[in-house]
Coordinates of C-alpha atoms in Angstrom, one line a residue:
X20 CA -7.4 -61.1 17.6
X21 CA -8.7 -58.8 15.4
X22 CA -7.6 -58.5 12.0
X23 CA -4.7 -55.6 11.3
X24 CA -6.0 -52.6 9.2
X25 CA -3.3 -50.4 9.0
X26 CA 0.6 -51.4 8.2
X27 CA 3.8 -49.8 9.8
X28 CA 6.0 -51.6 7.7
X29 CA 8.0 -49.4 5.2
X30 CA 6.1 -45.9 6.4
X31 CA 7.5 -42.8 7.4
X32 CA 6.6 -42.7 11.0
X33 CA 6.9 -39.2 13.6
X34 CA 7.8 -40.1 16.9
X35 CA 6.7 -36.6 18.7
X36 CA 8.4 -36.6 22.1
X37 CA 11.3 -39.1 21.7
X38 CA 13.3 -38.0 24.1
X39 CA 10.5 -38.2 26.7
X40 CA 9.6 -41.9 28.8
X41 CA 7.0 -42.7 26.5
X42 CA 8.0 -41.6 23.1
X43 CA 11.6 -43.5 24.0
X44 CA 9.7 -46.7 24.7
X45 CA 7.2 -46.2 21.5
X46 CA 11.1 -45.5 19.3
X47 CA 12.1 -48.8 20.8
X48 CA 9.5 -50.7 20.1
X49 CA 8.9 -49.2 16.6
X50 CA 12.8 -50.2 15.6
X51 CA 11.1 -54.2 14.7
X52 CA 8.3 -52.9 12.9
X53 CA 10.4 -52.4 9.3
X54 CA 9.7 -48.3 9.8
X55 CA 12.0 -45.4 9.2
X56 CA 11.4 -43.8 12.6
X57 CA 11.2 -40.0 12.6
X58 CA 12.1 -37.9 14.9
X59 CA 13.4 -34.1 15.9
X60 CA 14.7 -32.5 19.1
X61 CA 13.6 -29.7 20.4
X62 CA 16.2 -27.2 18.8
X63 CA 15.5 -28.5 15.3
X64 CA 11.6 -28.4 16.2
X65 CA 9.7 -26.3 18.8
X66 CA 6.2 -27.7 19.1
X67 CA 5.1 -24.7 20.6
X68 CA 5.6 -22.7 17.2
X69 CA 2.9 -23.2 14.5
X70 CA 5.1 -22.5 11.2
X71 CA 7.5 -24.3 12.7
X72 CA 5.7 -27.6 13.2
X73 CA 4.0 -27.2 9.8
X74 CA 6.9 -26.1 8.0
X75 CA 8.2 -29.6 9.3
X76 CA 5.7 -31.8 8.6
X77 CA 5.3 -30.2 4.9
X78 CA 9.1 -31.0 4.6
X79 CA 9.2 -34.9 6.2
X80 CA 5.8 -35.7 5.0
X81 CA 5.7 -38.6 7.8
X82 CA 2.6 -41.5 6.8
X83 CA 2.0 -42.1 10.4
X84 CA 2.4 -39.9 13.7
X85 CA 2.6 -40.9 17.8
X86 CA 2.2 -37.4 19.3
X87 CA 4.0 -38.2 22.8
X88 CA 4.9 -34.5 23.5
X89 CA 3.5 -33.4 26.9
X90 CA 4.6 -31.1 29.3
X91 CA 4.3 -33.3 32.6
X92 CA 4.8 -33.9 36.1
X93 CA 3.3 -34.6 39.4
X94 CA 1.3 -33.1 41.8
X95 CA 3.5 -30.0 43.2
X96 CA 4.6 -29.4 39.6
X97 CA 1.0 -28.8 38.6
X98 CA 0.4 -26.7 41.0
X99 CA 3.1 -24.4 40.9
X100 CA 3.0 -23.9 36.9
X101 CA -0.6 -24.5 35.8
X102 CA -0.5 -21.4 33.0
X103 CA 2.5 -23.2 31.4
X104 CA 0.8 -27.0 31.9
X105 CA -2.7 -25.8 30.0
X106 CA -0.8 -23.3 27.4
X107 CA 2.1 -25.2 26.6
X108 CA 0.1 -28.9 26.0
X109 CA -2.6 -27.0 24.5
X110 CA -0.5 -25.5 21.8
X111 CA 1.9 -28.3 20.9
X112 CA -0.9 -30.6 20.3
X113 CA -3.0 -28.4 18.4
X114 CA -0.4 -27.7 16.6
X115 CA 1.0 -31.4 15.8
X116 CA -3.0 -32.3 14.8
X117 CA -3.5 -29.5 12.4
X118 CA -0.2 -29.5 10.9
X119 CA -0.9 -33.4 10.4
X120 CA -4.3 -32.7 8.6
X121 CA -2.6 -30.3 6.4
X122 CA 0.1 -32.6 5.5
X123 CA -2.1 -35.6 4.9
X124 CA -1.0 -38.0 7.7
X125 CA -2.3 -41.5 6.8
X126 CA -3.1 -42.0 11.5
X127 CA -2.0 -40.4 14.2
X128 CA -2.5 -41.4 17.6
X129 CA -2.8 -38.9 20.2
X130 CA -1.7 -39.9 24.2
X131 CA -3.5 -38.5 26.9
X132 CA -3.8 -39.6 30.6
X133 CA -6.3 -40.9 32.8
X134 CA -6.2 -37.8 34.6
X135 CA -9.2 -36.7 32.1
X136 CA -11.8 -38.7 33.8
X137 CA -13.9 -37.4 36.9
X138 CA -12.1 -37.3 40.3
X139 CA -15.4 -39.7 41.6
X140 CA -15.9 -41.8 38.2
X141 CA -17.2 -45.1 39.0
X142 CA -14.7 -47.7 39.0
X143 CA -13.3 -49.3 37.3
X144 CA -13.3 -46.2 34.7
X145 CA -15.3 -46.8 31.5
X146 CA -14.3 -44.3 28.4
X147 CA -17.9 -42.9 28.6
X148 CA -16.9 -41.6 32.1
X149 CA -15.4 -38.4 30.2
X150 CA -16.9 -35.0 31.3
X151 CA -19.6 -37.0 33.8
X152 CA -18.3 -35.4 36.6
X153 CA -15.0 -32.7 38.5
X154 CA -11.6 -33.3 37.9
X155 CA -9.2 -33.7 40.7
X156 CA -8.0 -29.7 41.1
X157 CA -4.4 -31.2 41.6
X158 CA -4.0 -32.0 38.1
X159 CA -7.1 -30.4 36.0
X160 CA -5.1 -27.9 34.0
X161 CA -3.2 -31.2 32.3
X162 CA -6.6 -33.2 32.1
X163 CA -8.2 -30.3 30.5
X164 CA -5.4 -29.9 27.8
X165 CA -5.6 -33.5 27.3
X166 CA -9.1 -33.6 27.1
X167 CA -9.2 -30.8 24.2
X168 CA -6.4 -33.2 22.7
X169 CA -8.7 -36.2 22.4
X170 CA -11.5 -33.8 21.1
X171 CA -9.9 -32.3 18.7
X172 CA -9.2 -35.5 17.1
X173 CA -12.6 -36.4 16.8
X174 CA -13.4 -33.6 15.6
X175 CA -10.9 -33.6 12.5
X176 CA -12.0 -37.4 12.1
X177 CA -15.8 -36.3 11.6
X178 CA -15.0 -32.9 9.8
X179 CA -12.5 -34.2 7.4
X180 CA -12.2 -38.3 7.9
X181 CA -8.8 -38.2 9.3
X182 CA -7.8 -41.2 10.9
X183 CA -6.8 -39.8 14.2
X184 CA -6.9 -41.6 17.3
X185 CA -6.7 -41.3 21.0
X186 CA -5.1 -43.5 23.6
X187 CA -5.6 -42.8 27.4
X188 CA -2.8 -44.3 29.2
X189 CA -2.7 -45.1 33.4
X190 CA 0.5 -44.2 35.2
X191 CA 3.4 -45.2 33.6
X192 CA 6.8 -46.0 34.8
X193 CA 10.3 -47.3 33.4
X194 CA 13.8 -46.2 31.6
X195 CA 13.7 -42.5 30.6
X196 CA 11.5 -41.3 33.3
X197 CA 11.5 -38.7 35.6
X198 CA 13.5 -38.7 39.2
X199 CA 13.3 -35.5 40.2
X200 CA 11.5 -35.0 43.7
X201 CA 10.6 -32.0 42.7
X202 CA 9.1 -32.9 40.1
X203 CA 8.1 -36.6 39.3
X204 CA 5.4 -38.7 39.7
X205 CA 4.9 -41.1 42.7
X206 CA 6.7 -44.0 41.2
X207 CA 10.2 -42.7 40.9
X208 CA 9.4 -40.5 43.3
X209 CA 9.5 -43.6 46.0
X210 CA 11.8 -45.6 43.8
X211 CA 14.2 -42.7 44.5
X212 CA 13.4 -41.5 48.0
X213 CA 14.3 -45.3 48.9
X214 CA 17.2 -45.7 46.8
X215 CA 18.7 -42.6 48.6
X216 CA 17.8 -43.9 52.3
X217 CA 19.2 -47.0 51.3
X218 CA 22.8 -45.5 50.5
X219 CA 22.7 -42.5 53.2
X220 CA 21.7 -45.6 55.9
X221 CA 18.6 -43.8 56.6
X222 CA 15.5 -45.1 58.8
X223 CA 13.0 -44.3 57.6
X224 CA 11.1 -42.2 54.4
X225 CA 7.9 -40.3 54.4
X226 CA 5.0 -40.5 51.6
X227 CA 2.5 -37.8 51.0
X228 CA -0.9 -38.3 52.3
X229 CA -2.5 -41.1 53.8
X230 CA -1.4 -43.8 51.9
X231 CA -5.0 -45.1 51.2
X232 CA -5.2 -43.5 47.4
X233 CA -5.7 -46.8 45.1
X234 CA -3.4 -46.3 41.6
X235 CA -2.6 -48.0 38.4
X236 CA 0.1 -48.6 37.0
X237 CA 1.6 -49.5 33.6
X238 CA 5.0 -50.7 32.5
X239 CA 6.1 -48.0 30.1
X240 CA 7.5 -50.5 27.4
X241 CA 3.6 -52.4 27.6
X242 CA 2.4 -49.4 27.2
X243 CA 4.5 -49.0 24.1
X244 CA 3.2 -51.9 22.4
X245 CA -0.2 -51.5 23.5
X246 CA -0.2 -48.1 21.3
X247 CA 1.6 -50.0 18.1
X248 CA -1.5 -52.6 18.5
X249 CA -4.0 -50.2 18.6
X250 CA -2.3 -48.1 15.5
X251 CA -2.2 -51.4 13.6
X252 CA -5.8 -52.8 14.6
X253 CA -8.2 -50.1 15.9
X254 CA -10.2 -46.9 14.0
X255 CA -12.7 -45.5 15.8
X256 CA -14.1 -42.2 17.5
X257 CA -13.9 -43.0 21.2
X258 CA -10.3 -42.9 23.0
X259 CA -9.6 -46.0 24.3
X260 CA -8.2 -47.3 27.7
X261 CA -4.6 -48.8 28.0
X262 CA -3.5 -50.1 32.0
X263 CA -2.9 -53.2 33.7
X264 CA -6.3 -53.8 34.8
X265 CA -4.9 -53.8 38.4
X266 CA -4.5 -51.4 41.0
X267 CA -2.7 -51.5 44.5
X268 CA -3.0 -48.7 47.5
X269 CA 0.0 -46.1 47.8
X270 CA 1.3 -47.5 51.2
X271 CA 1.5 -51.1 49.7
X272 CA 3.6 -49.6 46.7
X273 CA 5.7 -48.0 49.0
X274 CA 6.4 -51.5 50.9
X275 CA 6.9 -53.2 47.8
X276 CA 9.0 -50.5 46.3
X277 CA 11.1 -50.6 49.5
X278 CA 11.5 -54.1 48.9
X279 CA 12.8 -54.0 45.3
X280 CA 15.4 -51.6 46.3
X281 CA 16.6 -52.8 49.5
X282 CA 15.4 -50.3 52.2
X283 CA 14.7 -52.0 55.1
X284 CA 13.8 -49.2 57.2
X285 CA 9.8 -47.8 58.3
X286 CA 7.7 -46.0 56.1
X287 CA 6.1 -42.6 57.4
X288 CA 2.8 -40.9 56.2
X289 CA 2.8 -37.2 56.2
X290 CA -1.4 -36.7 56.3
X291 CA -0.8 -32.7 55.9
X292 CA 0.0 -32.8 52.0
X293 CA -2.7 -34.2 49.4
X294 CA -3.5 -37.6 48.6
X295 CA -4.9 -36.6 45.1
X296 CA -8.1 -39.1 43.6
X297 CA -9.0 -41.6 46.0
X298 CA -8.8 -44.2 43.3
X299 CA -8.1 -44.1 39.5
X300 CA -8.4 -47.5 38.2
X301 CA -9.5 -48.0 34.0
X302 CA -11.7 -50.2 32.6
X303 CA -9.2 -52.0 29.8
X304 CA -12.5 -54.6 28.5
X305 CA -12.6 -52.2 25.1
X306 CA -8.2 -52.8 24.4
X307 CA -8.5 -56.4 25.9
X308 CA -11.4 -56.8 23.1
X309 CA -8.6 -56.0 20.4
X310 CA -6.0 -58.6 21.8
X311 CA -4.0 -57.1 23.7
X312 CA -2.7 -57.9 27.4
X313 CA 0.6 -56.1 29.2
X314 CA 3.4 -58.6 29.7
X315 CA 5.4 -57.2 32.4
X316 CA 4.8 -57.9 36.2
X317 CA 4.2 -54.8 39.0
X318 CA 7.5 -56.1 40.4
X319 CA 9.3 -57.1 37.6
X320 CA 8.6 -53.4 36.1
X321 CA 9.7 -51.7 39.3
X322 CA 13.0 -54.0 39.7
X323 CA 13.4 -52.9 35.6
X324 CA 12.7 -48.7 36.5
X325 CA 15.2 -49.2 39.3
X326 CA 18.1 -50.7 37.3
X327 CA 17.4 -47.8 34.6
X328 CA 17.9 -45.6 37.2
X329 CA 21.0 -47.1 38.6
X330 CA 22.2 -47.1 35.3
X331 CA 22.0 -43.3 35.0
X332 CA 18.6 -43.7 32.1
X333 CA 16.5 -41.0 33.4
X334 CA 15.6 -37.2 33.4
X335 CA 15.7 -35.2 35.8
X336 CA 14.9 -31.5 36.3
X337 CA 16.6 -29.0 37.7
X338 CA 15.2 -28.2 41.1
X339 CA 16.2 -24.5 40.6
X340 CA 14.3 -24.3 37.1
X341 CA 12.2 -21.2 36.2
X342 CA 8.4 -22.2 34.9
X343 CA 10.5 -20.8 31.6
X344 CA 12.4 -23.5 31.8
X345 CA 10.0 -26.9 32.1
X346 CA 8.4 -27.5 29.0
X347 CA 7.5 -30.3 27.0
X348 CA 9.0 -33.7 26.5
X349 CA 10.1 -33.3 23.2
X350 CA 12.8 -31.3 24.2
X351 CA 16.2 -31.4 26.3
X352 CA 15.3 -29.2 29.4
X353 CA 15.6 -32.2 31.6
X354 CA 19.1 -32.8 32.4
X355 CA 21.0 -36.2 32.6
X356 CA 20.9 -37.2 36.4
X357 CA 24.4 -37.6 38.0
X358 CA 23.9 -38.5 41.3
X359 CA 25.1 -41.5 44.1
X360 CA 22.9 -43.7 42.2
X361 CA 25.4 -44.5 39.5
X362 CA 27.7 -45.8 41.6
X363 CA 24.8 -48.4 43.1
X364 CA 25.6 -52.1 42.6
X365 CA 23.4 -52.8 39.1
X366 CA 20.2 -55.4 40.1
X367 CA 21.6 -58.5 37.7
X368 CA 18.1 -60.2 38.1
X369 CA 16.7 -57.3 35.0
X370 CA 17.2 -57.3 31.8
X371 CA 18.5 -53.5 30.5
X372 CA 17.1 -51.8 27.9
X373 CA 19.5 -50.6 24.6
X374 CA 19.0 -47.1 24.6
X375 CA 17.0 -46.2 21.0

C-alpha cells in the first residue's frame, strides 16, 4: 500500500454537499478520521453565489475540501433541464475551486462521474479515454460540467501548485439517495418500482429500453472510503477511476433487484424509450495500484439501499417541481419521502446506517 502523504487527523475538513448521497456517506465515513467535519446547508451557503462561497471559505478557513455538490439525476431529468444541469454545476464548482485557491486549501478533491468518458470508449474505460470520442447526448450537459470540473483542477494545480484532485466515480447507490421516478437513477428507480409492485400485489414492472445496456455500479459508502484513500495517499494531475471493477446487464439487475425485494412477478422491457451507453464499465488498475478494493457485495449493497429506503433515508423530488426548483445537492429541495414504504417490514439481514 502506498505510503500516506497527506493527514486528515485534527484538519478542518468542508464536506460540500452533505446533505446529498455522497457527501452523507463521505461525513460518515470522515466521523473516524479525528477531523472537525465542516459543513453548511444550502440557506447558510448558496454555491451558486460567488461572494457567498468565498465570503465562507475566508471565514471557516477549512485545511481540506470534498466538493460533492452536484446537481443530478437520470436520464429524463437531463433532458428536460439541461440549461440548469450545465449552469448550475458549472458555477458551484467553479466557484468552490477558486474560492479554495484564494483561501489556501491544503487538497481538495473534486467528484465527477463516469459520464465524462466517450459514449463508445473502449472498455473497460482507461482515464486517458477523456475527450477521445461523443458523449452519450442523454447526459452530456452533466459530463461537460464535470469535465470543466476536473480541468479546472488541473489547471489551478499547474498554474499555482494547488493540490487539487479529481475522482471519477461509476454509479453509485445506497442511504440518502434519490427515489423519485421522476427523477432518479436506475438503481432506485427499480429498487422502488419493485418495492411498490410488491405492496400494490402487482404483476409485473416495466424497464426502459432493451435491457441489454451493461452498468457499473458502486456501493455509496465504498465509494466514500475510496475518496478518504485517495485524499490520504494520491497527488497527481490525472483524475482517477473509482468502481467495482464489475459490471452486470440492466435486465439481470432488474431480476436481482426483484429478488432482494421480494417481487415475484415478470419483468417488461419498453424498447420505445432510451437505453443510454451500451456499456460504461472503468478501468480501476490505477486506484487498485494505491490499495484500495470496495468491500461491499452487488447484493449485499442493494439489500442495504433497500432497508434505507424502507426506513424512510432517502430524497426524493417533488414530481411537480419547476427547473427553479431542482438544484444542487448541497441543499434541501429534495423533500423527505413519506410514502407506503415506511410501513414495509425492515430486511433484518442489513446492517443500518446511523444517520451523520
Amino acid at each position: 500500500m502506498p505510503e500516506g502523504i497527506y493527514s486528515l487527523a485534527g484538519k478542518r475538513v468542508y464536506v460540500a454537499g452533505h446533505r446529498g448521497m455522497v457527501g452523507s456517506a463521505i461525513v460518515r465515513r470522515l466521523v473516524s478520521e479525528g477531523c472537525e467535519i465542516l459543513t453548511a446547508t444550502r440557506a447558510e451557503l448558496d454555491l451558486r453565489r460567488q461572494d457567498q462561497v468565498e465570503a465562507w471559505m475566508s471565514r471557516n478557513r477549512p485545511d481540506a475540501v470534498f466538493l460533492a455538490a452536484a446537481r443530478v439525476g437520470g436520464i429524463l431529468a437531463n433532458a428536460t433541464y439541461p440549461a440548469d444541469f450545465l449552469y448550475d454545476n458549472l458555477i458551484l464548482q467553479a466557484n468552490v475551486i477558486h474560492a479554495a485557491h484564494k483561501a489556501h486549501v491544503e487538497k481538495l478533491m473534486f467528484l465527477g462521474s463516469s459520464c465524462i468518458y466517450p459514449k463508445f470508449a473502449d472498455q473497460p474505460i482507461v482515464e486517458d479515454s477523456l475527450l477521445t470520442g461523443s458523449l452519450e447526448p442523454t447526459n452530456e450537459w452533466y459530463a461537460i460540467a464535470k469535465i470543466a470540473g476536473l480541468k479546472l483542477c488541473y489547471a489551478y494545480r499547474k498554474q499555482h501548485g494547488n493540490d487539487f484532485i479529481s475522482a471519477m466515480p461509476t454509479n453509485l447507490y445506497g442511504p440518502e439517495d434519490n427515489f423519485d421516478l421522476g427523477s432518479s437513477h436506475v438503481m432506485p428507480a427499480l429498487i422502488r418500482k419493485a418495492h411498490e409492485a410488491k405492496i400494490n400485489r402487482q404483476q409485473e414492472i416495466c424497464i426502459w429500453g432493451t435491457g441489454t445496456p451493461r452498468r457499473e455500479f458502486l456501493h455509496v459508502d465504498d465509494c466514500a472510503d475510496a475518496c478518504l484513500h485517495l485524499m490520504k495517499t494520491y497527488s497527481a494531475d490525472s483524475h482517477v477511476n473509482v468502481g467495482s471493477g464489475e459490471d452486470i446487464a440492466i435486465l439481470e439487475l432488474a431480476h436481482l433487484v426483484s429478488q432482494v425485494v421480494g417481487f415475484e412477478g415478470k419483468i417488461k422491457r419498453d424498447p420505445t424509450k432510451p437505453d443510454g451507453t451500451p456499456r460504461k464499465l472503468l478501468n480501476v488498475d490505477k486506484l487498485r495500484s494505491l490499495g484500495w478494493s470496495p468491500k461491499i457485495g452487488l447484493k449485499e449493497g442493494i439489500a442495504d439501499a433497500y432497508r434505507s429506503f424502507l426506513d424512510g433515508r432517502y430524497l426524493e423530488r417533488s414530481n411537480g417541481a419547476t427547473s427553479s426548483d431542482l438544484t444542487d445537492q448541497n441543499d434541501i429541495s429534495f423533500e423527505r419521502a413519506e410514502t407506503s414504504a415506511l410501513h414495509a417490514p425492515p430486511l433484518s439481514t442489513v446492517a443500518h446506517h446511523p444517520r451523520a
